Each structure stands twice: as structure tokens, then as C-alpha cells.
Amino acid sequence: MASGLPVTTSQFKNPDQETIKEMVRIYQEAYKNDGLVQLTHVIPEFMDRMAGTIADRVTKPECEFGVARTESSDRVVGWLALAFKFGAYTQLSEEHVLLTQYALLPDLVAKGMSRGLSTDVMKDLVLSLLKEFKASREKQLPEKHCILSTLVVDPEYQCQGVASALLHKAISLTEVFSFPIWVQAPGTTRILFEKYSFQEVDEYSLDLNAHLPEPGGKGKGKGETTAPPPLPIYVWKYMVRKEPLEPALLAYRSSKVFAEEKAEEEAEKALLEKKKAKHRPRKPLLGKGAEPAKVESAVVPSTLEAAPSTTLLTESTPLLAESSSKGARTSGAKDKDARKTAGKK
């Protein structure tokens, strides 16, 4: 493997036509050299539509794009596309999900039809394939999730750490929400994704050879004596990276017996909402009837401040500190009342 190439990765937010043109070119070149696909039927209008899709999706809140550029020449050498499924959206744009299929599906259809498969047969196969993709996502993912729909690297710069840099960027863009990331990928990329804690959850394969006409039937040329070579079997690996809760949040939840005071409950609720995490029933760690831990010892500010991702937790820290000081003020007020009562006696 070649040494790592110094690259910078950044979010792509402005529909710069020159950059988009490079993104489409890299996409074509990457799939043209792919050992499975080896594009021979690149349809120009599909590539134009892909450029239009990128320009449109760049500004959408549910989409994120990232590009990798060389530090020396600022040349675009790879890019990624993410699609987020938030609760406010009833469905994720299938057009964005199929960004990776702008070349793959036309190639698959062209190869099938060149060997005698009818338009209706290919249409049914493609629809079946898309349903399988969607069914696998719905089976493996919660309502809120993220799809890594595209990750491509210029063949000239492959095996130099560019894909890893882009994947690291994708994870950094999703970890703030603790969203699981779903990807459909060829088996050859499995090692890369496993390196970043992706796990295979399903698989789908499509063998066009099983649908080809019998020898001598429709599609076989007159006078043909030798059978053409078999078509490649398309195999997709479905892989998911389930992002854990922020370590500091886990430490906060596991280092204390949850106090019964309303202020503490509201503080934790606010923290969970900022992390977009699901609320879970509370159970005393020491068992039923256990002595609640003091609020002062329940929160360790240094643990939160030392967390790798500080943006959300730093905003949440005043909530926790406020609840602790409020508890202290409440305790002080009770002591004061007790002293007054004792004085009256």
C-alpha cells in the first residue's frame, strides 16, 4: 500500500459547478475501474442528472456532502454523500439514496438487455432490487438514521488513505446526533468499513444469468455456436455503524443513583434531548430502596469538560451545575428553617 496522501476534508455547501463537474468525473472513473461493475454503458444524460442532483441536494438540510482535496494542489480527489432521516421527514429521498446507482443501474439494465432480457423483466428486477434495499434499511435501522450513499475516490489516488479520511469525515458529521450509519457496499470494501466499526447485517445478490433466455431462444444470434461469457453477479453488503452515546453522558448516567429531585430530572432530560438520545426508565444502581447519592457527588464537571466532543456537553454543563447549586440552596433553606424552629422552642 502506498503511503498516506496529505489531504483535507471539508463539507461541501455551495453548488460550485466546477467542483460538481470534478465529482461526477471521479464517480465515473471510479466505477469504470471497479472490478465488479466495469462500466461499459455510461449514459451521458444520467451523468447530467447526477450533477443536477448534487447541486440541488447540497443546500438541503437532510443532506451532507464532503470532499477530499490534496493539500499540495487543492485538487478534488474524492467525495462522499450522506442522507439523514430525521423524525420530521416522513421518508428519505430515494433519489438521493440512489446517487450511487446513477451508473450502476443503467449499466445493469444495459447488460441485461444486451443479452436478451426484455424491458419488462429488467424493470421488475430493478424494482425488486430497490425494494430489497429499502426493506433491509427498515429492518435494521431505527426511525432516525443516516445513509452513506456515496463514497468514491479518484482511481489515481486510491489506496493512499483518501477513503479512510472521507469515512472519518462522515462519522464526525453523524456522531453529534448519535445516529447509526447505513451503507450498501460491494464486498471488496468490507475491510475498510469494519476498520471503522461497521458491522455486516445483511446481504443481497442479483444474478442476471438466472434470468437470461435459454440457448436458442430470444436474444441468441442466428448461427451463434458459442455461449457468451456469464454476466457478473452483483453482490451488496449491508453494513451498519451504531454510534454509542457520548462517553461523558454514559459516565454521567452510570456514576450515580438518579436523584428524585425534579431539578435533576429536568437537567438530565435536557442533556438527553441535546444528544438526541432516547429516554430510558431510571433504576437505582444500588437496588430498590437504596440511599440516593448526594447531588454534589453525582456530577463531575471535569469528566464532562474532558470529553472529546465538547460542543453539546459544554452547553449542557450549566444545566447540571445549576441543578446542583439549586439543590444546595434548597438544602440551605431547610437548615435555616430548622434553626428557626429550634429557636422558637
PDB file of N, CA and C in Angstrom, residues 18 119 127 133 198 258 288 296:
ATOM      1  N   GLU A  18     -17.784  23.869 -10.979  1.00  0.00           N
ATOM      2  CA  GLU A  18     -16.501  23.254 -11.301  1.00  0.00           C
ATOM      3  C   GLU A  18     -16.221  22.068 -10.381  1.00  0.00           C
ATOM      4  N   THR A 119     -37.423  -5.400 -21.573  1.00  0.00           N
ATOM      5  CA  THR A 119     -37.545  -4.198 -20.744  1.00  0.00           C
ATOM      6  C   THR A 119     -38.381  -4.478 -19.502  1.00  0.00           C
ATOM      7  N   LEU A 127     -36.911  -2.922  -9.739  1.00  0.00           N
ATOM      8  CA  LEU A 127     -37.864  -2.597  -8.673  1.00  0.00           C
ATOM      9  C   LEU A 127     -37.700  -3.537  -7.488  1.00  0.00           C
ATOM     10  N   PHE A 133     -33.363  -3.126  -0.945  1.00  0.00           N
ATOM     11  CA  PHE A 133     -32.558  -2.107  -0.268  1.00  0.00           C
ATOM     12  C   PHE A 133     -33.362  -1.440   0.843  1.00  0.00           C
ATOM     13  N   PHE A 198     -18.054  -0.678  11.459  1.00  0.00           N
ATOM     14  CA  PHE A 198     -19.268  -1.081  10.756  1.00  0.00           C
ATOM     15  C   PHE A 198     -19.418  -2.595  10.870  1.00  0.00           C
ATOM     16  N   PHE A 258     -29.876   7.906  40.347  1.00  0.00           N
ATOM     17  CA  PHE A 258     -30.594   9.077  39.887  1.00  0.00           C
ATOM     18  C   PHE A 258     -31.408   9.706  41.013  1.00  0.00           C
ATOM     19  N   LYS A 288     -33.460  -1.420  44.882  1.00  0.00           N
ATOM     20  CA  LYS A 288     -34.653  -0.771  45.411  1.00  0.00           C
ATOM     21  C   LYS A 288     -34.432  -0.330  46.851  1.00  0.00           C
ATOM     22  N   GLU A 296     -24.151  16.673  44.933  1.00  0.00           N
ATOM     23  CA  GLU A 296     -22.801  17.205  44.754  1.00  0.00           C
ATOM     24  C   GLU A 296     -21.848  16.152  44.205  1.00  0.00           C
TER      25      GLU A 296
END
